[in-house]
Tab-separated table of C-alpha atoms in Angstrom:
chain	number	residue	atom	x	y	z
A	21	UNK	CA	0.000	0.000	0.000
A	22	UNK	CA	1.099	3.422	-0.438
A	23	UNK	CA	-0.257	6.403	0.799
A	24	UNK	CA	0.973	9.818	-0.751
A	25	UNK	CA	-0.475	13.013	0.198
A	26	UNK	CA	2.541	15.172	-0.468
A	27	UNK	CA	1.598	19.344	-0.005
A	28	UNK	CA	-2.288	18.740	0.324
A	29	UNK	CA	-2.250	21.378	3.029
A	30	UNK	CA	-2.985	19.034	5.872
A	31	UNK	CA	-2.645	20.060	9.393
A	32	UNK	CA	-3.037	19.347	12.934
A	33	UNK	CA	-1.958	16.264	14.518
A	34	UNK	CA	-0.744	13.292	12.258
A	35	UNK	CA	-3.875	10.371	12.264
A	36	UNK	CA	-3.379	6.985	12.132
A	37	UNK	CA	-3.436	4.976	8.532
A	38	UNK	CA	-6.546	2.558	8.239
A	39	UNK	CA	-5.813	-0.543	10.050
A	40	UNK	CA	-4.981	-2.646	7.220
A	41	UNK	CA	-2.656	-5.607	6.645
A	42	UNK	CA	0.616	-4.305	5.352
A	43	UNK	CA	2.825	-5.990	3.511
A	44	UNK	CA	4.591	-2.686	2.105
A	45	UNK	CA	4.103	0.486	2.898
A	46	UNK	CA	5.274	4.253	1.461
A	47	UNK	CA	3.696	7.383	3.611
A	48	UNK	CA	4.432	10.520	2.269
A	49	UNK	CA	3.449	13.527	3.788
A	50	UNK	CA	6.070	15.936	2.931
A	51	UNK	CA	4.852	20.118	2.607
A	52	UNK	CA	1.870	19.715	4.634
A	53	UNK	CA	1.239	21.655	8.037
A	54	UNK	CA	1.281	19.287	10.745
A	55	UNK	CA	2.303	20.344	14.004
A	56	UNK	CA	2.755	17.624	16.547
A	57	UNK	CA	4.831	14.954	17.845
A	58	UNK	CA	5.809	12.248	15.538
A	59	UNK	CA	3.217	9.809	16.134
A	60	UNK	CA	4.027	6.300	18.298
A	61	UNK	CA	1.939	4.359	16.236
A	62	UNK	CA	4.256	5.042	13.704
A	63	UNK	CA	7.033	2.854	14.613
A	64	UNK	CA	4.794	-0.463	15.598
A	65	UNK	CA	4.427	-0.490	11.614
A	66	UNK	CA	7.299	-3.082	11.085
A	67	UNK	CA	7.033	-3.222	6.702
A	68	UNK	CA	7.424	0.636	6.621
A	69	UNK	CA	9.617	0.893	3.904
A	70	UNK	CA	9.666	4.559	3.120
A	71	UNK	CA	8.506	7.123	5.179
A	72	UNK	CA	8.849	11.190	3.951
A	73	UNK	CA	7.322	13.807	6.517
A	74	UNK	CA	9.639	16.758	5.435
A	75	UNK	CA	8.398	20.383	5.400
A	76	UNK	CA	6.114	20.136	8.551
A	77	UNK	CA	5.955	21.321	11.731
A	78	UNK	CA	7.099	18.385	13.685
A	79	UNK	CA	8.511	18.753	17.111
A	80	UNK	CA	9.812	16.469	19.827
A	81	UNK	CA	12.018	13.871	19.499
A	82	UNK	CA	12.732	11.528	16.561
A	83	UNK	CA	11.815	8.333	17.889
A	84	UNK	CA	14.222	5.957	18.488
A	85	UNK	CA	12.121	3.383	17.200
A	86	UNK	CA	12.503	3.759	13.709
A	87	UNK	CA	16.106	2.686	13.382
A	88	UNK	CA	14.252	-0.864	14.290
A	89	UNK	CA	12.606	-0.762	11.395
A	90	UNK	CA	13.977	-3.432	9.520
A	91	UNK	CA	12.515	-2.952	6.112
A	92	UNK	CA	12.865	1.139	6.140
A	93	UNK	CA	14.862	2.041	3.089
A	94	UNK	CA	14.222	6.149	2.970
A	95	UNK	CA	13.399	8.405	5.909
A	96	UNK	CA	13.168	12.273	4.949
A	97	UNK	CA	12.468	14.443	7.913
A	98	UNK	CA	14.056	17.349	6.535
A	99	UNK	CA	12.837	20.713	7.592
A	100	UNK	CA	11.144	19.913	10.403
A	101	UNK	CA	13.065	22.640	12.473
A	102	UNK	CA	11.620	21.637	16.096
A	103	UNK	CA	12.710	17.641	15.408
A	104	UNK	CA	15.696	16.863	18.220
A	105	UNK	CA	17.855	13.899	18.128
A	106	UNK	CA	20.839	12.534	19.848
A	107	UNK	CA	23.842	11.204	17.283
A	108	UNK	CA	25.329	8.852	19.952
A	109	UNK	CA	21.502	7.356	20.416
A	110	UNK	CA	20.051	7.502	17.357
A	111	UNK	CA	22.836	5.896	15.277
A	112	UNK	CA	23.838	3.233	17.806
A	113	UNK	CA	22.830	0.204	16.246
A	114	UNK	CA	19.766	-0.690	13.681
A	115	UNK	CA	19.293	1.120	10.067
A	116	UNK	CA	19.891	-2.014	8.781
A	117	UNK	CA	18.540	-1.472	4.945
A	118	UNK	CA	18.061	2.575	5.118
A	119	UNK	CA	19.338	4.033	2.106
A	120	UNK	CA	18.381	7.566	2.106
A	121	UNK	CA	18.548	9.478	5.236
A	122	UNK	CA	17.753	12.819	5.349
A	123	UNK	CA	17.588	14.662	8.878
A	124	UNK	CA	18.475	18.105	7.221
A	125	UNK	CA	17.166	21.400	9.163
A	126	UNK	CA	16.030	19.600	12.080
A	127	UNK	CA	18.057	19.759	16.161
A	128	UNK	CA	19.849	16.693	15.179
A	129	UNK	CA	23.069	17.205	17.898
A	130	UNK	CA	26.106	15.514	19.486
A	131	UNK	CA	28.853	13.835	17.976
A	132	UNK	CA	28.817	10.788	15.179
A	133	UNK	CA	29.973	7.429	16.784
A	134	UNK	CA	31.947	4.982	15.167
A	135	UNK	CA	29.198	2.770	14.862
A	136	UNK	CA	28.012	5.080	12.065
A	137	UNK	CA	30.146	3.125	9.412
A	138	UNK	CA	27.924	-0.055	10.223
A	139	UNK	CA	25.121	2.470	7.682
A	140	UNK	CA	26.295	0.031	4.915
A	141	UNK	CA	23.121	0.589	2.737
A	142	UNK	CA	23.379	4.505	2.688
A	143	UNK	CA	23.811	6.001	-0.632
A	144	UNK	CA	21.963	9.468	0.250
A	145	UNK	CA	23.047	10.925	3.631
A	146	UNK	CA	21.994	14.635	4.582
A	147	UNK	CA	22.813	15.874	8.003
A	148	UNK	CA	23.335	19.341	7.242
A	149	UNK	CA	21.930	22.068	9.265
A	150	UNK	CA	21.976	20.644	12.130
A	151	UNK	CA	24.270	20.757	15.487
A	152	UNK	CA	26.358	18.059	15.178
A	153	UNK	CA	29.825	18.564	16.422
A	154	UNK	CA	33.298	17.277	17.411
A	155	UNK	CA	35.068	15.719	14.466
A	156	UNK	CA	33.857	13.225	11.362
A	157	UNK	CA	34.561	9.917	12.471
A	158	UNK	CA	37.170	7.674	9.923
A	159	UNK	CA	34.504	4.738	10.275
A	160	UNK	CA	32.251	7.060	7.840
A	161	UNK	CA	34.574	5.663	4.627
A	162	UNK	CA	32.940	2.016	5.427
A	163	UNK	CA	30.222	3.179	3.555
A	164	UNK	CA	30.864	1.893	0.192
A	165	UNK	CA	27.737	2.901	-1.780
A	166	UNK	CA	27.358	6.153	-0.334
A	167	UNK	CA	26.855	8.756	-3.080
A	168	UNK	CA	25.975	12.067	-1.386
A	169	UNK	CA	27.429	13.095	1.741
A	170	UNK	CA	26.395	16.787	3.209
A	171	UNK	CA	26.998	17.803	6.753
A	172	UNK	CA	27.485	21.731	6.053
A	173	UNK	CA	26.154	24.342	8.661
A	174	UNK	CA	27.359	21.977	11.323
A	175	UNK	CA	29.470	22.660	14.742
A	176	UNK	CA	32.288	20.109	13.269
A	177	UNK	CA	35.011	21.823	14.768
A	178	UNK	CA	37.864	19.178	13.883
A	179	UNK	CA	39.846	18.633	11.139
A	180	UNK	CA	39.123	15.777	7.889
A	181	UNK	CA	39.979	12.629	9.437
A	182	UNK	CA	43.695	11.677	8.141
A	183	UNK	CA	42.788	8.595	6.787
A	184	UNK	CA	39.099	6.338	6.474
A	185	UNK	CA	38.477	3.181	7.230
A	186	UNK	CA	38.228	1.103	3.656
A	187	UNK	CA	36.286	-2.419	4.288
A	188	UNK	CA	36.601	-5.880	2.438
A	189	UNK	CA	33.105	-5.171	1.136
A	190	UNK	CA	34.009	-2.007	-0.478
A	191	UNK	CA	35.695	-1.872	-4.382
A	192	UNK	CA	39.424	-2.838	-3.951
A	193	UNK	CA	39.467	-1.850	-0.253
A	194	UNK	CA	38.942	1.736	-0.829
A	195	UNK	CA	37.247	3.853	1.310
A	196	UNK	CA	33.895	5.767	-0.301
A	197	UNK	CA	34.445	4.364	-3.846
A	198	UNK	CA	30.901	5.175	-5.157
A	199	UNK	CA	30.886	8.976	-3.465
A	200	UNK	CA	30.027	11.195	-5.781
A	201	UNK	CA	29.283	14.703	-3.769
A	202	UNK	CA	30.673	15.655	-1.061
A	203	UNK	CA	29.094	18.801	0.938
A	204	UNK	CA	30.714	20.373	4.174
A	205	UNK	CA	30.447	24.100	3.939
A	206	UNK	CA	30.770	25.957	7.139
A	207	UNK	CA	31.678	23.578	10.005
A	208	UNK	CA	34.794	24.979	11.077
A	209	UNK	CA	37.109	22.772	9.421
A	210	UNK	CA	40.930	23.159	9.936
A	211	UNK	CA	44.104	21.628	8.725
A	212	UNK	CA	44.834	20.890	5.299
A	213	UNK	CA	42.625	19.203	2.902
A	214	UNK	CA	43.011	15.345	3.263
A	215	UNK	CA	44.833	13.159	0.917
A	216	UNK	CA	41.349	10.705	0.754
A	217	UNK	CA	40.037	13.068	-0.452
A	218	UNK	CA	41.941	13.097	-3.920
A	219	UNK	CA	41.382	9.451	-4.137
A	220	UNK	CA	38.090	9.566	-4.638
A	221	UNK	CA	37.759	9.092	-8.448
A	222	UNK	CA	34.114	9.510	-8.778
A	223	UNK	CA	33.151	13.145	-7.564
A	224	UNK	CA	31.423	15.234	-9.366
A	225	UNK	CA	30.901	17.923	-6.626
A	226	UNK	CA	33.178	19.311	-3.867
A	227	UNK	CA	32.690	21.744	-2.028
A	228	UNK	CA	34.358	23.035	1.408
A	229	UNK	CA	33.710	26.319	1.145
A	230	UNK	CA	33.713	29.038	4.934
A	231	UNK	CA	35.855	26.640	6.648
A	232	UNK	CA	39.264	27.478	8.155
A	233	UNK	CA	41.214	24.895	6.020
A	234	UNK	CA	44.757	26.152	5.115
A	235	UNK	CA	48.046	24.770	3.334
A	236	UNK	CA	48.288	24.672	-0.623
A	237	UNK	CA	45.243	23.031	-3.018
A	238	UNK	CA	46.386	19.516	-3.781
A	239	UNK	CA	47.793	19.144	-6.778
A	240	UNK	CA	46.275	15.557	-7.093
A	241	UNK	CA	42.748	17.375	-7.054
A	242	UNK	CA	43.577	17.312	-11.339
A	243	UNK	CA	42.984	14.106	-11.504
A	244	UNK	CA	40.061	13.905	-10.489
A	245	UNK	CA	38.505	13.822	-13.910
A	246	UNK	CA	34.400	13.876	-13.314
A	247	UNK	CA	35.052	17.100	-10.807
A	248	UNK	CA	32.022	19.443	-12.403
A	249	UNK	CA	32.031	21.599	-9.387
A	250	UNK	CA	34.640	22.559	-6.702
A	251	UNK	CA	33.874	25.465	-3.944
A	252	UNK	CA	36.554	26.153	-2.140
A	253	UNK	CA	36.483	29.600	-1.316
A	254	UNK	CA	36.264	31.205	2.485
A	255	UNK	CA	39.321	29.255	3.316
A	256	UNK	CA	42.941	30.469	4.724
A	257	UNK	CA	44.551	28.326	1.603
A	258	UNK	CA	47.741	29.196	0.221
A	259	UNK	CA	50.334	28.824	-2.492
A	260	UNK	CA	49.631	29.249	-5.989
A	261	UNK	CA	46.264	27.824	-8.045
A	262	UNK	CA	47.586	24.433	-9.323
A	263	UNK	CA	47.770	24.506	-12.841
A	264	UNK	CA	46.698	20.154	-12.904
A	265	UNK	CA	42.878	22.064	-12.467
A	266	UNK	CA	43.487	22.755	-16.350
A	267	UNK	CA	42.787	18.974	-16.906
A	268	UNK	CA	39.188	19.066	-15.458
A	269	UNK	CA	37.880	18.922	-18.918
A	270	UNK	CA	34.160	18.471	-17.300
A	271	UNK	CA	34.684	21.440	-14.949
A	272	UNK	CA	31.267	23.589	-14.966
A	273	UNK	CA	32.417	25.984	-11.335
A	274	UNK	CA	35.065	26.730	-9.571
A	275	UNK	CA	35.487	29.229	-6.357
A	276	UNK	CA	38.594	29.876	-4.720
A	277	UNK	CA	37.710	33.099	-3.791
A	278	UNK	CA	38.809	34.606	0.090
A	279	UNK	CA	41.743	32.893	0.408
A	280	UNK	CA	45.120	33.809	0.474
A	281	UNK	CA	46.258	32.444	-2.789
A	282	UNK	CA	49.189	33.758	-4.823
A	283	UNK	CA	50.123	33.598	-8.351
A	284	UNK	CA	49.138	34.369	-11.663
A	285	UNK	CA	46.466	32.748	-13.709
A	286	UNK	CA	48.352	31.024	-16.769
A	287	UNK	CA	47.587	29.138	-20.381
A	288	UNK	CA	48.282	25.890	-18.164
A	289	UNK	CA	45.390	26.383	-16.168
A	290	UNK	CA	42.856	26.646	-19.076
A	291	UNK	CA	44.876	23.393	-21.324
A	292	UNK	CA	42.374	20.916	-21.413
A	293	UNK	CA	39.357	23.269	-22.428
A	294	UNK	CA	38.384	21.574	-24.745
A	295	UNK	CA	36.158	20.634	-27.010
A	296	UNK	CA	33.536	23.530	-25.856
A	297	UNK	CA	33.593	26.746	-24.419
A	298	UNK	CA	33.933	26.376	-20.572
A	299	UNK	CA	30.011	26.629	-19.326
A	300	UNK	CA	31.424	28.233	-15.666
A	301	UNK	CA	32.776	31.092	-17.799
A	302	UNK	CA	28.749	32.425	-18.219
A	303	UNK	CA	28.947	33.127	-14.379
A	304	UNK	CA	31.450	35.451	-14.128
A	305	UNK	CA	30.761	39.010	-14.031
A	306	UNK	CA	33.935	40.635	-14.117
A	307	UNK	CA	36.063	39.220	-16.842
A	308	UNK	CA	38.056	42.446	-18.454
A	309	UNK	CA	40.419	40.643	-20.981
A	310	UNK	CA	39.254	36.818	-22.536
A	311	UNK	CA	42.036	35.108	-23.980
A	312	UNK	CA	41.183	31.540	-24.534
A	313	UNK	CA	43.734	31.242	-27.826
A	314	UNK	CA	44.851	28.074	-29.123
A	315	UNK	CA	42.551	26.004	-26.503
A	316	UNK	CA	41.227	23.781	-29.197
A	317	UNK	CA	37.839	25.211	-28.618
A	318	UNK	CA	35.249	23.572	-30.820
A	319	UNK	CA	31.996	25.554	-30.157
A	320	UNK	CA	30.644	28.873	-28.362
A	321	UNK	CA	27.344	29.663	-27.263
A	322	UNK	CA	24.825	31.767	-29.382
A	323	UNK	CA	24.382	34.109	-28.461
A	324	UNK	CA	28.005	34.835	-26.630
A	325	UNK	CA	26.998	35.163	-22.737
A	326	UNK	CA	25.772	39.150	-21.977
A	327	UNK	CA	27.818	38.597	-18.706
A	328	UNK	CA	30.488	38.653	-20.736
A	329	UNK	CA	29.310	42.387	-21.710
A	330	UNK	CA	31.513	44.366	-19.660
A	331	UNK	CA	35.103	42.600	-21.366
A	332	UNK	CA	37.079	44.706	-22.836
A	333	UNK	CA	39.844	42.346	-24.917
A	334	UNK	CA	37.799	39.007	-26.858
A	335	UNK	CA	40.569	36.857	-27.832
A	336	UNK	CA	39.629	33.469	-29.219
A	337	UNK	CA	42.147	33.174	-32.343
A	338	UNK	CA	43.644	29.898	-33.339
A	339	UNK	CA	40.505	27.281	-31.548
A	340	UNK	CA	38.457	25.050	-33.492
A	341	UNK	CA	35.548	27.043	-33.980
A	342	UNK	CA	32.775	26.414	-36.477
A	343	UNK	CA	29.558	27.742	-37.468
A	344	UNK	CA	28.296	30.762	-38.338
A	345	UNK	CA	29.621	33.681	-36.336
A	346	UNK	CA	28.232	34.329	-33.032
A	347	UNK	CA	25.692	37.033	-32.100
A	348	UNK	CA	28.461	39.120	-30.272
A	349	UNK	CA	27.145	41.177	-27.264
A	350	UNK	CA	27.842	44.936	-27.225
A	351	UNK	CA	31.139	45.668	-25.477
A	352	UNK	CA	34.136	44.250	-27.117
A	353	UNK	CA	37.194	46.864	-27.468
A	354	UNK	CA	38.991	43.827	-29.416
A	355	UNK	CA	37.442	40.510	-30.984
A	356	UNK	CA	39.472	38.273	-32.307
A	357	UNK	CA	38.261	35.171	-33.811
A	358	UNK	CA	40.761	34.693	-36.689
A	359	UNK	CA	42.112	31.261	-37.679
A	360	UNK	CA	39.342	29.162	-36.713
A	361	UNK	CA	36.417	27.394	-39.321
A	362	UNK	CA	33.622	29.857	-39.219
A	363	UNK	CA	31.646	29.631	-42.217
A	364	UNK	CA	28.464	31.122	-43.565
A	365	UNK	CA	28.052	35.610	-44.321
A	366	UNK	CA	29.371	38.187	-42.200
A	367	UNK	CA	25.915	38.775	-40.669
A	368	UNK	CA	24.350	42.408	-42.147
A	369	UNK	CA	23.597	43.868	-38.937
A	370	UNK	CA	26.937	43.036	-37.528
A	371	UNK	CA	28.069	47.088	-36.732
A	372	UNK	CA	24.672	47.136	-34.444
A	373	UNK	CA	26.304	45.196	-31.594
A	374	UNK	CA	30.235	46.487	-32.370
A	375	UNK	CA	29.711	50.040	-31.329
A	376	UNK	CA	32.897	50.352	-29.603
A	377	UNK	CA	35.308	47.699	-31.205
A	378	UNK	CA	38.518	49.244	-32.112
A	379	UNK	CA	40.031	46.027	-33.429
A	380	UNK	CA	37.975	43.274	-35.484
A	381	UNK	CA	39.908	40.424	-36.858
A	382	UNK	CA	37.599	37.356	-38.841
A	383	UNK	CA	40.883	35.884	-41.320
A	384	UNK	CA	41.433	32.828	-41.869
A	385	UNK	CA	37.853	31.089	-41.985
A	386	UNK	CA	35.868	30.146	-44.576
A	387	UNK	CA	33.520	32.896	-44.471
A	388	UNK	CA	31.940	33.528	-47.787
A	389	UNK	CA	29.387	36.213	-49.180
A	390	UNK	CA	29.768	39.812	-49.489
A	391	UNK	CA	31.259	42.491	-47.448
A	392	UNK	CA	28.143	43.759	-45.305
A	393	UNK	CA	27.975	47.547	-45.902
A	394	UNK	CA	27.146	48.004	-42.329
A	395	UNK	CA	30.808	48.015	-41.220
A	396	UNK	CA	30.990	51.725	-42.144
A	397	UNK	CA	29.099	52.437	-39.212
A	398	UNK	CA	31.708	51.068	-37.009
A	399	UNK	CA	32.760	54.197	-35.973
A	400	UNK	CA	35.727	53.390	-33.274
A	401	UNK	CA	37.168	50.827	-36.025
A	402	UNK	CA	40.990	51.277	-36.385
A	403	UNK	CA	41.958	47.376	-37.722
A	404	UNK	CA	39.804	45.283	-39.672
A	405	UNK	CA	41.340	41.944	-41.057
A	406	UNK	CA	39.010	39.806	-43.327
A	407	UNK	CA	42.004	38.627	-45.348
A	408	UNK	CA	42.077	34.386	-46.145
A	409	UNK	CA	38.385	33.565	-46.342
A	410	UNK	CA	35.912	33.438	-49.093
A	411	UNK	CA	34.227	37.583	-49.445
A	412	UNK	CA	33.401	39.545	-52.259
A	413	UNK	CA	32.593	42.175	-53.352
A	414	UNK	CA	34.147	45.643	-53.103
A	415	UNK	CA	36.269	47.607	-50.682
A	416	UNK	CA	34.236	49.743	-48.817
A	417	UNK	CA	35.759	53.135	-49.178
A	418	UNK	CA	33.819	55.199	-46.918
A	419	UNK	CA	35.632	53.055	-43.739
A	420	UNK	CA	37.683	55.670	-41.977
A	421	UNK	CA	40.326	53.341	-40.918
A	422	UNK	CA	43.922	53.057	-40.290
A	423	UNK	CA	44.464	49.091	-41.671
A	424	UNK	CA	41.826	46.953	-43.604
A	425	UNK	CA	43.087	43.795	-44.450
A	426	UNK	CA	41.215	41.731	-47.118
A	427	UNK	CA	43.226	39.464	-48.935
């Protein structure tokens, strides 16, 4: 049987389900607005298998009950702000098949006992928000299926353990080997960011950010090839930015910012761009000079991102671009997209979003067509290089410029 009555704008106290013989059972009753206890009867019901009361008003304490329940494979109590719960008591013993836990936003408090790495079923855990403290204990890395781990906005005032425990059960003895994100903003971390860490070849997301970590960023962190995002900033790290981040070819964000890093940003940070324009690049607001030359850049967004307005210097010469040419957003000082495979007309209205380019260069494509007239009312032009493609047409002699390069 399952019973879902997910955001039906229920209140009051929580009833009782019909007294019917169970065999299976999922309640949801997530985004209602119950405010009571959580109910006793609810633990008595031993084939409870997934159970989802998030977004209430619940208060009390989380019974201790439902780590008994031997069939209970997801519990999501998230958000329940009034919910209290002891770590040492509630993990203990039991949880035998749960695998998704989510106790988010709730008064869940103390410190995680060892016994936590007997979870073996876990692949979602979500502790975050919460008030547990003292330090993460090494038994966590028995959990060999885990995929998500978040315990930001916690009072974790210790450091990353130095090493996890790996089991027999887990792939080649490894500790975590299915973790994919890993979440612990804000929980007063210190020390230097673990070498497990870096070993853990299947995250896609990282992120550490408003902790007190210090020391340089692991070079090793390159390696990890599915990294899409790593948050990192709010730290007291050091050094320089290791240039091994350049081979993060899946890379979508990165955040190092409010540390105490040192350094220049160089070619070798940007050398496995490839084959597309790096999608983290739409977020930034500040970019003054763009020089992703001889990346091996295969394609751009259409239009180019209007964050990328405010840049002064465009330079994406020698890359592997195709296509048409790009809608450019108003801006540019200097665009450079020579050497690449862009194909197709010079689009007509191309002056209309140019208004202050000083320096255009579109050689060495295989753009075709005629010369559109509406480059005269570039105004600001100085250079204009159309030389090595495919154009006709003639000169346009009423360009007031100081170089026009066309063949």
């Amino acid at each position: 049987m399952e019973l879902h009555l997910y955001s039906r704008q229920l209140f009051g106290n929580i009833p009782p389900p019909p007294s019917l013989n169970f065999t299976s059972l999922v309640l949801d009753l997530s985004d209602n607005s119950f405010v009571s206890k959580i109910p006793d009867w609810l633990v008595n019901i031993s084939t409870l298998q997934h159970i989802g009361i998030s977004n209430n008003g619940l208060y009390g304490k989380i019974p201790l009950g439902l780590r008994d329940l031997s069939k209970l494979k997801y519990l999501n109590l998230e958000d329940n702000y009034n919910l209290t719960a002891s770590c040492s008591q509630l993990f203990t013993r039991g949880w035998e098949m749960i695998q998704v836990l989510n106790l988010g936003s709730t008064k869940v408090h103390g410190s995680l006992p060892s016994s936590f790495g007997n979870l073996t079923s876990l692949t979602y855990l979500d502790l975050s928000f919460n008030a547990i403290e003292v330090v993460i204990p090494s038994s966590i890395g028995q959990l060999c299926i885990l995929n998500m781990l978040d315990l930001s906005e916690n009072n974790i005032t210790g450091t990353l353990p130095e090493f996890l425990q790996g089991t027999d059960n887990c792939l080649f003895r490894k500790p975590l080997p299915n973790l994919e994100y890993s979440i612990m903003n804000n929980i007063q971390l210190h020390g230097k960011i673990s070498y497990w860490l870096v070993q853990l070849k299947n995250l896609a997301g990282v992120s550490l950010a408003h902790n007190l970590l210090e020391g340089p960023i692991p070079i090793s962190l390159g390696s990890l090839q599915n990294l899409m995002t790593l948050e990192l900033e709010g730290n007291k790290l050091n050094g320089t930015l290791p240039e091994s981040l350049g081979q993060l070819t899946k890379l979508l964000r990165l955040d190092v910012s409010s540390n105490q890093l040192t350094g220049m940003i160089t070619e070798g940070h940007f050398s496995k761009l490839r084959p597309s324009f790096p999608p983290w690049m739409k977020s930034q607001k500040q970019v003054k000079e763009l020089d992703f030359s001889n990346a091996s850049i295969g394609s751009l967004p259409n239009p180019m991102p209007m964050e990328l307005a405010s840049s002064i210097v465009v330079d994406l010469n020698f890359n592997l671009l195709e296509g048409p040419i790009p809608t450019i957003t108003p801006g540019f000082e200097l665009l450079d997209l020579s050497h690449n495979r862009f194909s197709g007309a010079i689009p007509w209205n191309i002056s209309q979003h140019m208004h202050y380019v000083g320096f255009l260069s579109l050689s060495h494509n295989q753009l075709h067509g005629e010369i559109p007239l509406s480059l005269v009312e570039m105004s600001l032009v100085t250079v204009i290089n159309l030389s090595n493609n495919n154009l006709t047409g003639r000169i346009l002699q009423a360009l007031q410029i100081a170089f026009f390069w066309m063949y």
